[in-house]
GROMACS .gro file of C-alpha atoms in nm:
model
  506
    1UNK     CA    1   0.000   0.000   0.000
    2UNK     CA    2   0.285   0.238   0.085
    3UNK     CA    3   0.449   0.182  -0.253
    4UNK     CA    4   0.121   0.247  -0.436
    5UNK     CA    5   0.070   0.576  -0.252
    6UNK     CA    6   0.427   0.678  -0.329
    7UNK     CA    7   0.388   0.606  -0.700
    8UNK     CA    8   0.059   0.798  -0.709
    9UNK     CA    9   0.220   1.096  -0.539
   10UNK     CA   10   0.511   1.090  -0.779
   11UNK     CA   11   0.272   1.081  -1.077
   12UNK     CA   12   0.070   1.373  -0.941
   13UNK     CA   13   0.385   1.567  -0.863
   14UNK     CA   14   0.510   1.507  -1.215
   15UNK     CA   15   0.183   1.620  -1.365
   16UNK     CA   16   0.166   1.929  -1.147
   17UNK     CA   17   0.523   2.001  -1.245
   18UNK     CA   18   0.430   1.980  -1.613
   19UNK     CA   19   0.144   2.223  -1.566
   20UNK     CA   20   0.349   2.462  -1.357
   21UNK     CA   21   0.595   2.515  -1.636
   22UNK     CA   22   0.849   2.234  -1.636
   23UNK     CA   23   0.726   2.089  -1.968
   24UNK     CA   24   1.043   2.015  -2.162
   25UNK     CA   25   0.938   1.795  -2.458
   26UNK     CA   26   0.642   1.745  -2.687
   27UNK     CA   27   0.745   1.403  -2.814
   28UNK     CA   28   0.470   1.215  -2.630
   29UNK     CA   29   0.206   1.463  -2.746
   30UNK     CA   30   0.319   1.424  -3.107
   31UNK     CA   31   0.320   1.046  -3.072
   32UNK     CA   32  -0.038   1.030  -2.938
   33UNK     CA   33  -0.154   1.286  -3.194
   34UNK     CA   34  -0.029   1.056  -3.470
   35UNK     CA   35  -0.152   0.729  -3.314
   36UNK     CA   36  -0.506   0.863  -3.277
   37UNK     CA   37  -0.496   0.994  -3.632
   38UNK     CA   38  -0.601   1.338  -3.522
   39UNK     CA   39  -0.406   1.504  -3.800
   40UNK     CA   40  -0.065   1.538  -3.966
   41UNK     CA   41   0.227   1.573  -3.726
   42UNK     CA   42   0.472   1.758  -3.950
   43UNK     CA   43   0.341   2.098  -3.842
   44UNK     CA   44   0.323   2.018  -3.469
   45UNK     CA   45   0.552   2.198  -3.226
   46UNK     CA   46   0.866   2.000  -3.153
   47UNK     CA   47   0.920   2.173  -2.821
   48UNK     CA   48   0.697   2.365  -2.579
   49UNK     CA   49   0.592   2.711  -2.686
   50UNK     CA   50   0.384   3.001  -2.566
   51UNK     CA   51   0.013   2.951  -2.629
   52UNK     CA   52  -0.110   3.305  -2.665
   53UNK     CA   53  -0.296   3.213  -2.987
   54UNK     CA   54  -0.503   2.937  -2.827
   55UNK     CA   55  -0.878   2.992  -2.787
   56UNK     CA   56  -0.976   2.717  -2.541
   57UNK     CA   57  -0.666   2.543  -2.405
   58UNK     CA   58  -0.517   2.865  -2.278
   59UNK     CA   59  -0.235   2.853  -2.025
   60UNK     CA   60   0.009   3.089  -1.862
   61UNK     CA   61   0.276   2.823  -1.903
   62UNK     CA   62   0.440   2.670  -2.206
   63UNK     CA   63   0.225   2.441  -2.419
   64UNK     CA   64   0.266   2.172  -2.682
   65UNK     CA   65  -0.039   2.294  -2.875
   66UNK     CA   66  -0.084   2.531  -3.162
   67UNK     CA   67  -0.406   2.690  -3.279
   68UNK     CA   68  -0.429   2.438  -3.565
   69UNK     CA   69  -0.386   2.151  -3.320
   70UNK     CA   70  -0.659   2.297  -3.103
   71UNK     CA   71  -0.897   2.296  -3.399
   72UNK     CA   72  -0.813   1.936  -3.480
   73UNK     CA   73  -0.848   1.834  -3.117
   74UNK     CA   74  -1.197   1.983  -3.114
   75UNK     CA   75  -1.296   1.772  -3.415
   76UNK     CA   76  -1.144   1.465  -3.250
   77UNK     CA   77  -1.329   1.528  -2.922
   78UNK     CA   78  -1.661   1.552  -3.102
   79UNK     CA   79  -1.583   1.241  -3.305
   80UNK     CA   80  -1.484   1.048  -2.993
   81UNK     CA   81  -1.812   1.124  -2.820
   82UNK     CA   82  -2.018   1.040  -3.127
   83UNK     CA   83  -1.834   0.710  -3.152
   84UNK     CA   84  -1.911   0.645  -2.786
   85UNK     CA   85  -2.279   0.723  -2.849
   86UNK     CA   86  -2.290   0.474  -3.132
   87UNK     CA   87  -2.103   0.212  -2.931
   88UNK     CA   88  -2.335   0.259  -2.633
   89UNK     CA   89  -2.648   0.220  -2.844
   90UNK     CA   90  -2.514  -0.064  -3.060
   91UNK     CA   91  -2.657  -0.341  -2.844
   92UNK     CA   92  -2.999  -0.172  -2.827
   93UNK     CA   93  -3.001  -0.112  -3.200
   94UNK     CA   94  -2.898  -0.473  -3.265
   95UNK     CA   95  -3.172  -0.601  -3.033
   96UNK     CA   96  -3.443  -0.410  -3.219
   97UNK     CA   97  -3.306  -0.472  -3.570
   98UNK     CA   98  -3.265  -0.842  -3.502
   99UNK     CA   99  -3.625  -0.868  -3.382
  100UNK     CA  100  -3.758  -0.672  -3.680
  101UNK     CA  101  -3.606  -0.941  -3.901
  102UNK     CA  102  -3.721  -1.218  -3.667
  103UNK     CA  103  -4.082  -1.097  -3.656
  104UNK     CA  104  -4.094  -1.054  -4.033
  105UNK     CA  105  -3.957  -1.404  -4.075
  106UNK     CA  106  -4.212  -1.537  -3.827
  107UNK     CA  107  -4.494  -1.365  -4.015
  108UNK     CA  108  -4.379  -1.512  -4.344
  109UNK     CA  109  -4.341  -1.860  -4.194
  110UNK     CA  110  -4.680  -1.836  -4.028
  111UNK     CA  111  -4.849  -1.722  -4.348
  112UNK     CA  112  -4.692  -2.003  -4.548
  113UNK     CA  113  -4.794  -2.263  -4.290
  114UNK     CA  114  -5.150  -2.129  -4.284
  115UNK     CA  115  -5.168  -2.134  -4.664
  116UNK     CA  116  -5.045  -2.492  -4.678
  117UNK     CA  117  -5.288  -2.606  -4.409
  118UNK     CA  118  -5.582  -2.439  -4.585
  119UNK     CA  119  -5.491  -2.615  -4.909
  120UNK     CA  120  -5.465  -2.950  -4.728
  121UNK     CA  121  -5.810  -2.905  -4.576
  122UNK     CA  122  -5.963  -2.820  -4.915
  123UNK     CA  123  -5.786  -3.117  -5.072
  124UNK     CA  124  -5.923  -3.353  -4.807
  125UNK     CA  125  -6.278  -3.219  -4.810
  126UNK     CA  126  -6.336  -3.085  -5.163
  127UNK     CA  127  -6.087  -3.268  -5.381
  128UNK     CA  128  -6.231  -3.174  -5.721
  129UNK     CA  129  -6.201  -2.800  -5.674
  130UNK     CA  130  -5.891  -2.796  -5.448
  131UNK     CA  131  -5.648  -2.767  -5.740
  132UNK     CA  132  -5.817  -2.460  -5.884
  133UNK     CA  133  -5.873  -2.312  -5.540
  134UNK     CA  134  -5.503  -2.331  -5.445
  135UNK     CA  135  -5.425  -2.028  -5.663
  136UNK     CA  136  -5.695  -1.828  -5.485
  137UNK     CA  137  -5.565  -1.938  -5.146
  138UNK     CA  138  -5.213  -1.834  -5.243
  139UNK     CA  139  -5.335  -1.491  -5.353
  140UNK     CA  140  -5.530  -1.448  -5.029
  141UNK     CA  141  -5.230  -1.515  -4.808
  142UNK     CA  142  -4.997  -1.310  -5.029
  143UNK     CA  143  -5.224  -1.010  -4.979
  144UNK     CA  144  -5.245  -1.076  -4.605
  145UNK     CA  145  -4.865  -1.083  -4.591
  146UNK     CA  146  -4.841  -0.751  -4.774
  147UNK     CA  147  -5.096  -0.604  -4.536
  148UNK     CA  148  -4.890  -0.712  -4.235
  149UNK     CA  149  -4.576  -0.557  -4.382
  150UNK     CA  150  -4.747  -0.220  -4.416
  151UNK     CA  151  -4.907  -0.219  -4.760
  152UNK     CA  152  -5.212   0.005  -4.802
  153UNK     CA  153  -5.439  -0.288  -4.880
  154UNK     CA  154  -5.796  -0.292  -4.752
  155UNK     CA  155  -5.874  -0.609  -4.556
  156UNK     CA  156  -6.238  -0.612  -4.668
  157UNK     CA  157  -6.121  -0.596  -5.028
  158UNK     CA  158  -5.875  -0.880  -4.971
  159UNK     CA  159  -6.135  -1.117  -4.831
  160UNK     CA  160  -6.404  -1.008  -5.078
  161UNK     CA  161  -6.181  -1.081  -5.376
  162UNK     CA  162  -6.107  -1.426  -5.237
  163UNK     CA  163  -6.469  -1.523  -5.176
  164UNK     CA  164  -6.582  -1.364  -5.506
  165UNK     CA  165  -6.339  -1.587  -5.695
  166UNK     CA  166  -6.417  -1.890  -5.479
  167UNK     CA  167  -6.793  -1.885  -5.540
  168UNK     CA  168  -6.783  -1.993  -5.909
  169UNK     CA  169  -6.565  -2.290  -5.813
  170UNK     CA  170  -6.799  -2.392  -5.533
  171UNK     CA  171  -7.103  -2.343  -5.754
  172UNK     CA  172  -6.970  -2.548  -6.047
  173UNK     CA  173  -6.797  -2.824  -5.851
  174UNK     CA  174  -7.021  -2.869  -5.548
  175UNK     CA  175  -7.362  -2.714  -5.607
  176UNK     CA  176  -7.402  -2.795  -5.979
  177UNK     CA  177  -7.127  -3.049  -6.058
  178UNK     CA  178  -7.295  -3.130  -6.392
  179UNK     CA  179  -7.183  -2.787  -6.517
  180UNK     CA  180  -6.832  -2.899  -6.589
  181UNK     CA  181  -6.771  -2.617  -6.831
  182UNK     CA  182  -6.941  -2.282  -6.864
  183UNK     CA  183  -6.855  -1.976  -7.063
  184UNK     CA  184  -6.626  -1.718  -6.898
  185UNK     CA  185  -6.913  -1.470  -6.913
  186UNK     CA  186  -7.139  -1.696  -6.708
  187UNK     CA  187  -6.862  -1.761  -6.454
  188UNK     CA  188  -6.814  -1.386  -6.421
  189UNK     CA  189  -7.186  -1.341  -6.362
  190UNK     CA  190  -7.176  -1.600  -6.082
  191UNK     CA  191  -6.874  -1.426  -5.932
  192UNK     CA  192  -7.045  -1.087  -5.942
  193UNK     CA  193  -7.358  -1.228  -5.777
  194UNK     CA  194  -7.170  -1.347  -5.470
  195UNK     CA  195  -7.204  -1.030  -5.265
  196UNK     CA  196  -7.579  -1.008  -5.318
  197UNK     CA  197  -7.647  -1.378  -5.263
  198UNK     CA  198  -7.417  -1.421  -4.958
  199UNK     CA  199  -7.355  -1.791  -5.029
  200UNK     CA  200  -7.090  -1.817  -4.758
  201UNK     CA  201  -7.297  -1.669  -4.479
  202UNK     CA  202  -7.110  -1.457  -4.228
  203UNK     CA  203  -6.772  -1.613  -4.309
  204UNK     CA  204  -6.634  -1.330  -4.529
  205UNK     CA  205  -6.712  -1.069  -4.265
  206UNK     CA  206  -6.577  -1.286  -3.986
  207UNK     CA  207  -6.250  -1.349  -4.169
  208UNK     CA  208  -6.205  -0.981  -4.259
  209UNK     CA  209  -6.270  -0.876  -3.900
  210UNK     CA  210  -6.031  -1.134  -3.755
  211UNK     CA  211  -5.748  -1.056  -3.997
  212UNK     CA  212  -5.805  -0.683  -3.961
  213UNK     CA  213  -5.803  -0.676  -3.581
  214UNK     CA  214  -5.508  -0.910  -3.539
  215UNK     CA  215  -5.320  -0.771  -3.839
  216UNK     CA  216  -5.328  -0.415  -3.708
  217UNK     CA  217  -5.136  -0.524  -3.400
  218UNK     CA  218  -4.882  -0.716  -3.607
  219UNK     CA  219  -4.811  -0.442  -3.855
  220UNK     CA  220  -4.799  -0.169  -3.588
  221UNK     CA  221  -4.550  -0.380  -3.395
  222UNK     CA  222  -4.322  -0.388  -3.700
  223UNK     CA  223  -4.369  -0.017  -3.762
  224UNK     CA  224  -4.287   0.058  -3.399
  225UNK     CA  225  -3.965  -0.141  -3.415
  226UNK     CA  226  -3.862   0.041  -3.733
  227UNK     CA  227  -3.934   0.365  -3.547
  228UNK     CA  228  -3.710   0.254  -3.262
  229UNK     CA  229  -3.421   0.201  -3.503
  230UNK     CA  230  -3.480   0.548  -3.655
  231UNK     CA  231  -3.474   0.706  -3.310
  232UNK     CA  232  -3.138   0.542  -3.235
  233UNK     CA  233  -2.995   0.641  -3.574
  234UNK     CA  234  -3.102   0.998  -3.514
  235UNK     CA  235  -2.963   1.030  -3.163
  236UNK     CA  236  -2.639   0.865  -3.276
  237UNK     CA  237  -2.572   1.158  -3.512
  238UNK     CA  238  -2.637   1.465  -3.301
  239UNK     CA  239  -2.459   1.788  -3.385
  240UNK     CA  240  -2.323   1.954  -3.074
  241UNK     CA  241  -2.343   2.324  -3.002
  242UNK     CA  242  -2.034   2.544  -3.020
  243UNK     CA  243  -2.013   2.568  -2.641
  244UNK     CA  244  -2.043   2.192  -2.612
  245UNK     CA  245  -1.766   2.133  -2.865
  246UNK     CA  246  -1.539   2.369  -2.676
  247UNK     CA  247  -1.621   2.201  -2.346
  248UNK     CA  248  -1.547   1.857  -2.490
  249UNK     CA  249  -1.216   1.988  -2.622
  250UNK     CA  250  -1.122   2.130  -2.283
  251UNK     CA  251  -1.224   1.811  -2.103
  252UNK     CA  252  -1.058   1.557  -2.332
  253UNK     CA  253  -0.764   1.716  -2.509
  254UNK     CA  254  -0.652   2.033  -2.332
  255UNK     CA  255  -0.449   1.815  -2.090
  256UNK     CA  256  -0.251   1.694  -2.394
  257UNK     CA  257  -0.126   2.046  -2.443
  258UNK     CA  258   0.046   2.010  -2.105
  259UNK     CA  259   0.186   1.669  -2.195
  260UNK     CA  260  -0.080   1.483  -1.992
  261UNK     CA  261  -0.180   1.239  -2.263
  262UNK     CA  262  -0.302   0.971  -2.019
  263UNK     CA  263  -0.514   1.193  -1.796
  264UNK     CA  264  -0.888   1.158  -1.753
  265UNK     CA  265  -1.141   1.417  -1.640
  266UNK     CA  266  -1.271   1.419  -1.284
  267UNK     CA  267  -1.608   1.249  -1.244
  268UNK     CA  268  -1.803   1.558  -1.138
  269UNK     CA  269  -1.648   1.765  -1.416
  270UNK     CA  270  -1.727   1.495  -1.674
  271UNK     CA  271  -2.088   1.467  -1.557
  272UNK     CA  272  -2.139   1.842  -1.584
  273UNK     CA  273  -2.004   1.853  -1.938
  274UNK     CA  274  -2.178   1.542  -2.068
  275UNK     CA  275  -2.514   1.616  -1.907
  276UNK     CA  276  -2.504   1.958  -2.068
  277UNK     CA  277  -2.401   1.830  -2.411
  278UNK     CA  278  -2.656   1.546  -2.402
  279UNK     CA  279  -2.941   1.748  -2.253
  280UNK     CA  280  -3.154   1.672  -2.558
  281UNK     CA  281  -3.101   1.299  -2.493
  282UNK     CA  282  -3.244   1.341  -2.145
  283UNK     CA  283  -3.545   1.516  -2.296
  284UNK     CA  284  -3.604   1.213  -2.519
  285UNK     CA  285  -3.600   0.988  -2.210
  286UNK     CA  286  -3.966   1.022  -2.097
  287UNK     CA  287  -4.087   0.964  -2.452
  288UNK     CA  288  -3.864   0.659  -2.489
  289UNK     CA  289  -4.000   0.521  -2.162
  290UNK     CA  290  -4.352   0.573  -2.290
  291UNK     CA  291  -4.255   0.407  -2.617
  292UNK     CA  292  -4.140   0.093  -2.433
  293UNK     CA  293  -4.448   0.098  -2.210
  294UNK     CA  294  -4.675   0.131  -2.511
  295UNK     CA  295  -4.509  -0.165  -2.682
  296UNK     CA  296  -4.580  -0.367  -2.369
  297UNK     CA  297  -4.944  -0.259  -2.380
  298UNK     CA  298  -4.970  -0.339  -2.749
  299UNK     CA  299  -4.826  -0.686  -2.694
  300UNK     CA  300  -5.062  -0.749  -2.402
  301UNK     CA  301  -5.362  -0.679  -2.625
  302UNK     CA  302  -5.249  -0.923  -2.893
  303UNK     CA  303  -5.448  -1.220  -2.766
  304UNK     CA  304  -5.777  -1.387  -2.850
  305UNK     CA  305  -5.929  -1.224  -3.157
  306UNK     CA  306  -5.622  -0.998  -3.180
  307UNK     CA  307  -5.375  -1.289  -3.168
  308UNK     CA  308  -5.236  -1.293  -3.521
  309UNK     CA  309  -5.099  -1.643  -3.492
  310UNK     CA  310  -5.427  -1.786  -3.367
  311UNK     CA  311  -5.625  -1.607  -3.637
  312UNK     CA  312  -5.404  -1.710  -3.929
  313UNK     CA  313  -5.385  -2.071  -3.816
  314UNK     CA  314  -5.765  -2.072  -3.801
  315UNK     CA  315  -5.827  -1.942  -4.155
  316UNK     CA  316  -5.867  -2.298  -4.286
  317UNK     CA  317  -6.162  -2.355  -4.052
  318UNK     CA  318  -6.337  -2.035  -4.164
  319UNK     CA  319  -6.290  -2.125  -4.532
  320UNK     CA  320  -6.403  -2.484  -4.474
  321UNK     CA  321  -6.716  -2.372  -4.291
  322UNK     CA  322  -6.790  -2.114  -4.560
  323UNK     CA  323  -6.781  -2.377  -4.837
  324UNK     CA  324  -6.988  -2.619  -4.626
  325UNK     CA  325  -7.249  -2.349  -4.572
  326UNK     CA  326  -7.277  -2.286  -4.945
  327UNK     CA  327  -7.302  -2.658  -5.016
  328UNK     CA  328  -7.584  -2.705  -4.762
  329UNK     CA  329  -7.778  -2.423  -4.926
  330UNK     CA  330  -7.708  -2.548  -5.278
  331UNK     CA  331  -8.067  -2.575  -5.409
  332UNK     CA  332  -8.157  -2.228  -5.288
  333UNK     CA  333  -7.838  -2.079  -5.432
  334UNK     CA  334  -7.898  -2.250  -5.767
  335UNK     CA  335  -8.240  -2.091  -5.793
  336UNK     CA  336  -8.098  -1.751  -5.704
  337UNK     CA  337  -7.817  -1.783  -5.959
  338UNK     CA  338  -8.068  -1.882  -6.228
  339UNK     CA  339  -8.268  -1.566  -6.156
  340UNK     CA  340  -7.959  -1.347  -6.186
  341UNK     CA  341  -7.754  -1.520  -6.456
  342UNK     CA  342  -8.006  -1.747  -6.631
  343UNK     CA  343  -7.952  -2.113  -6.715
  344UNK     CA  344  -7.627  -2.196  -6.887
  345UNK     CA  345  -7.613  -2.442  -7.174
  346UNK     CA  346  -7.533  -2.777  -7.015
  347UNK     CA  347  -7.242  -2.981  -7.143
  348UNK     CA  348  -7.174  -3.339  -7.036
  349UNK     CA  349  -6.930  -3.366  -6.753
  350UNK     CA  350  -6.613  -3.548  -6.852
  351UNK     CA  351  -6.533  -3.693  -6.515
  352UNK     CA  352  -6.707  -3.602  -6.197
  353UNK     CA  353  -6.621  -3.804  -5.892
  354UNK     CA  354  -6.836  -3.810  -5.585
  355UNK     CA  355  -6.785  -3.516  -5.356
  356UNK     CA  356  -6.714  -3.570  -4.994
  357UNK     CA  357  -6.919  -3.375  -4.747
  358UNK     CA  358  -6.676  -3.135  -4.594
  359UNK     CA  359  -6.859  -3.139  -4.264
  360UNK     CA  360  -6.796  -3.509  -4.227
  361UNK     CA  361  -6.419  -3.468  -4.199
  362UNK     CA  362  -6.303  -3.360  -3.855
  363UNK     CA  363  -6.057  -3.071  -3.867
  364UNK     CA  364  -5.753  -3.079  -3.647
  365UNK     CA  365  -5.600  -2.757  -3.525
  366UNK     CA  366  -5.259  -2.679  -3.665
  367UNK     CA  367  -5.014  -2.707  -3.376
  368UNK     CA  368  -4.693  -2.505  -3.354
  369UNK     CA  369  -4.417  -2.553  -3.103
  370UNK     CA  370  -4.473  -2.326  -2.805
  371UNK     CA  371  -4.117  -2.195  -2.805
  372UNK     CA  372  -4.156  -2.071  -3.163
  373UNK     CA  373  -4.485  -1.887  -3.112
  374UNK     CA  374  -4.517  -1.516  -3.176
  375UNK     CA  375  -4.632  -1.462  -2.818
  376UNK     CA  376  -4.315  -1.624  -2.685
  377UNK     CA  377  -4.096  -1.422  -2.919
  378UNK     CA  378  -4.268  -1.098  -2.818
  379UNK     CA  379  -4.227  -1.180  -2.452
  380UNK     CA  380  -3.856  -1.252  -2.489
  381UNK     CA  381  -3.804  -0.933  -2.689
  382UNK     CA  382  -3.987  -0.714  -2.437
  383UNK     CA  383  -3.798  -0.869  -2.147
  384UNK     CA  384  -3.475  -0.763  -2.319
  385UNK     CA  385  -3.607  -0.421  -2.418
  386UNK     CA  386  -3.707  -0.337  -2.061
  387UNK     CA  387  -3.339  -0.333  -1.971
  388UNK     CA  388  -3.305  -0.026  -2.195
  389UNK     CA  389  -3.609   0.161  -2.059
  390UNK     CA  390  -3.388   0.427  -1.895
  391UNK     CA  391  -3.121   0.424  -2.165
  392UNK     CA  392  -3.149   0.789  -2.274
  393UNK     CA  393  -3.198   0.932  -1.926
  394UNK     CA  394  -2.877   0.777  -1.794
  395UNK     CA  395  -2.662   0.797  -2.105
  396UNK     CA  396  -2.443   1.089  -1.996
  397UNK     CA  397  -2.372   0.927  -1.659
  398UNK     CA  398  -2.306   0.592  -1.824
  399UNK     CA  399  -2.046   0.742  -2.059
  400UNK     CA  400  -1.861   0.914  -1.776
  401UNK     CA  401  -1.867   0.618  -1.539
  402UNK     CA  402  -1.776   0.352  -1.794
  403UNK     CA  403  -1.561   0.537  -2.046
  404UNK     CA  404  -1.457   0.894  -1.993
  405UNK     CA  405  -1.397   0.989  -1.630
  406UNK     CA  406  -1.127   0.898  -1.386
  407UNK     CA  407  -1.221   0.650  -1.114
  408UNK     CA  408  -1.279   0.777  -0.761
  409UNK     CA  409  -0.961   0.824  -0.564
  410UNK     CA  410  -0.738   0.874  -0.868
  411UNK     CA  411  -0.581   1.195  -0.985
  412UNK     CA  412  -0.782   1.368  -1.257
  413UNK     CA  413  -0.822   1.676  -1.476
  414UNK     CA  414  -1.078   1.930  -1.354
  415UNK     CA  415  -1.071   2.153  -1.661
  416UNK     CA  416  -0.795   2.379  -1.537
  417UNK     CA  417  -0.555   2.173  -1.332
  418UNK     CA  418  -0.449   1.815  -1.271
  419UNK     CA  419  -0.557   1.742  -0.913
  420UNK     CA  420  -0.499   1.456  -0.673
  421UNK     CA  421  -0.855   1.466  -0.545
  422UNK     CA  422  -1.169   1.529  -0.740
  423UNK     CA  423  -1.287   1.883  -0.673
  424UNK     CA  424  -1.559   2.096  -0.829
  425UNK     CA  425  -1.441   2.244  -1.156
  426UNK     CA  426  -1.358   2.613  -1.158
  427UNK     CA  427  -1.413   2.632  -1.533
  428UNK     CA  428  -1.745   2.797  -1.632
  429UNK     CA  429  -1.929   2.564  -1.867
  430UNK     CA  430  -2.204   2.792  -1.994
  431UNK     CA  431  -2.514   2.657  -2.164
  432UNK     CA  432  -2.374   2.352  -2.341
  433UNK     CA  433  -2.708   2.249  -2.489
  434UNK     CA  434  -2.760   2.578  -2.672
  435UNK     CA  435  -2.671   2.588  -3.043
  436UNK     CA  436  -2.518   2.896  -3.197
  437UNK     CA  437  -2.831   2.968  -3.398
  438UNK     CA  438  -3.089   3.201  -3.239
  439UNK     CA  439  -3.346   3.037  -3.020
  440UNK     CA  440  -3.149   2.823  -2.774
  441UNK     CA  441  -3.207   2.457  -2.684
  442UNK     CA  442  -3.488   2.247  -2.820
  443UNK     CA  443  -3.681   1.940  -2.714
  444UNK     CA  444  -3.614   1.669  -2.970
  445UNK     CA  445  -3.950   1.495  -2.955
  446UNK     CA  446  -3.924   1.176  -3.157
  447UNK     CA  447  -4.199   0.961  -3.018
  448UNK     CA  448  -4.569   0.972  -2.951
  449UNK     CA  449  -4.741   0.717  -2.728
  450UNK     CA  450  -4.880   0.398  -2.874
  451UNK     CA  451  -5.136   0.373  -2.597
  452UNK     CA  452  -5.416   0.496  -2.824
  453UNK     CA  453  -5.413   0.156  -2.994
  454UNK     CA  454  -5.640   0.011  -2.728
  455UNK     CA  455  -5.919   0.076  -2.978
  456UNK     CA  456  -5.782  -0.040  -3.314
  457UNK     CA  457  -5.920   0.111  -3.635
  458UNK     CA  458  -6.178  -0.058  -3.849
  459UNK     CA  459  -6.021  -0.373  -3.996
  460UNK     CA  460  -6.153  -0.285  -4.338
  461UNK     CA  461  -6.003   0.059  -4.351
  462UNK     CA  462  -5.655   0.177  -4.443
  463UNK     CA  463  -5.452   0.132  -4.129
  464UNK     CA  464  -5.154   0.361  -4.178
  465UNK     CA  465  -5.368   0.669  -4.209
  466UNK     CA  466  -5.587   0.591  -3.909
  467UNK     CA  467  -5.359   0.453  -3.640
  468UNK     CA  468  -5.270   0.740  -3.401
  469UNK     CA  469  -4.909   0.649  -3.332
  470UNK     CA  470  -4.559   0.684  -3.457
  471UNK     CA  471  -4.281   0.931  -3.519
  472UNK     CA  472  -4.332   1.294  -3.596
  473UNK     CA  473  -4.070   1.375  -3.856
  474UNK     CA  474  -3.937   1.706  -3.983
  475UNK     CA  475  -3.676   1.816  -4.230
  476UNK     CA  476  -3.354   1.749  -4.040
  477UNK     CA  477  -3.138   1.507  -4.243
  478UNK     CA  478  -2.946   1.228  -4.076
  479UNK     CA  479  -2.579   1.307  -4.053
  480UNK     CA  480  -2.654   1.680  -4.034
  481UNK     CA  481  -2.877   1.699  -3.730
  482UNK     CA  482  -2.885   2.021  -3.536
  483UNK     CA  483  -3.108   2.134  -3.257
  484UNK     CA  484  -3.356   2.406  -3.335
  485UNK     CA  485  -3.587   2.605  -3.116
  486UNK     CA  486  -3.930   2.727  -3.208
  487UNK     CA  487  -4.028   3.054  -3.051
  488UNK     CA  488  -4.381   2.925  -3.013
  489UNK     CA  489  -4.382   2.717  -2.690
  490UNK     CA  490  -4.672   2.506  -2.810
  491UNK     CA  491  -4.502   2.421  -3.137
  492UNK     CA  492  -4.173   2.354  -2.963
  493UNK     CA  493  -4.333   2.055  -2.793
  494UNK     CA  494  -4.341   1.875  -3.126
  495UNK     CA  495  -4.006   1.925  -3.293
  496UNK     CA  496  -3.964   1.731  -3.608
  497UNK     CA  497  -3.712   1.506  -3.775
  498UNK     CA  498  -3.720   1.376  -4.128
  499UNK     CA  499  -3.513   1.118  -4.312
  500UNK     CA  500  -3.388   1.245  -4.651
  501UNK     CA  501  -3.592   1.115  -4.938
  502UNK     CA  502  -3.863   0.977  -4.713
  503UNK     CA  503  -4.176   1.123  -4.572
  504UNK     CA  504  -4.296   0.917  -4.279
  505UNK     CA  505  -4.656   0.989  -4.198
  506UNK     CA  506  -4.874   0.755  -4.004
   0.00000   0.00000   0.00000
């Protein structure tokens, strides 16, 4: 212990000696400047000089910095912090991006399994028309998949097109099997009559309602995760104010001018600087918390009739019951079709095998492994996401504690001197969150709550235009983000961000 204290004292004494004027060489400063690729070293001072031309790293003693070095140090300090921001958010961004891909893959797998199961049921119950119906089933599930991924398709239109096209097949193969061939015009007349005759009972409306209600939750979940990635991308590329850039320079690189290339800022000093520079991050914090909470609420509502997995894996039963209903009411439907379309010219059937009564075949529910269910995947994702609920509120502290600041008990840089004990900084920091443009700091409001989704929109309507959630975007391009202030306090509560080339409106 005595040796450790002695070495610490010697190090502090050496550092204090450097600051007090005994700096004799700039070799170490030049070496670190080159290793960190801050800039070319050929124009760097080879020996200590007076620093009267310095703007930030001013000192009454000799210095190893020039004005050009000071400018490059400022760029390096800003770059270092931006790299730390990206490193800190990398795991959160990976978590969300990975689950976006995983949920999309799950949707696609679920849709394909549901399509296959529906075709198998039709093949077992209504063999003669199953081959022709498979194309209609494929189109139905393709449209459902597009709807889930955000396409502006109307669910009522999706299901109506399917049942419109299905009715001529049911009519010709099950209700009037002797009509093996009819003219395309007559088939079109039967198709057009479907909505007036309602041959499938309530099935079309039931299917549209189920897909609509459960699909809204699924597609909003994907949209929300994409929003989360956009929020992270945006906050990873903040542009710091002039005062903040100067403060970062003083905190991280001004010690280099005194030859203290291994020094770290004192904890309190670091916290003051970083909390000021990342003030806008802290303002995002309550909205990010609400975003996570709203995702939890959305997931909790995705059960029963809003459980996408349950609904899609039950489509085969709805289709089977719809066909069985039409078959049971065959004589009545025939009479109605004759009134609307007339009697077609009959042609001998080439080969008509006996039709099985679909109701006589028991249907078994399609079973998926519990560990692969959407509910399980959502639960695992949310359990991981909860760990990042306070990410933005504690980011400045996290950077200082884990990366930037000196540990307690160690000598550190307080912005003006290298001290043995951490003391309050005597360097005035100013308003670090204020940009140079008129107006001062701004609340970067990226998120709006998803809680309004407790009452989902009509399943038949366009979802993107009616769901009250999502990002509010303005015209600040990624990579060139700056904070702006609106003089109107009401308007300043909804500051906007926009991705170049995209207009995100939901």
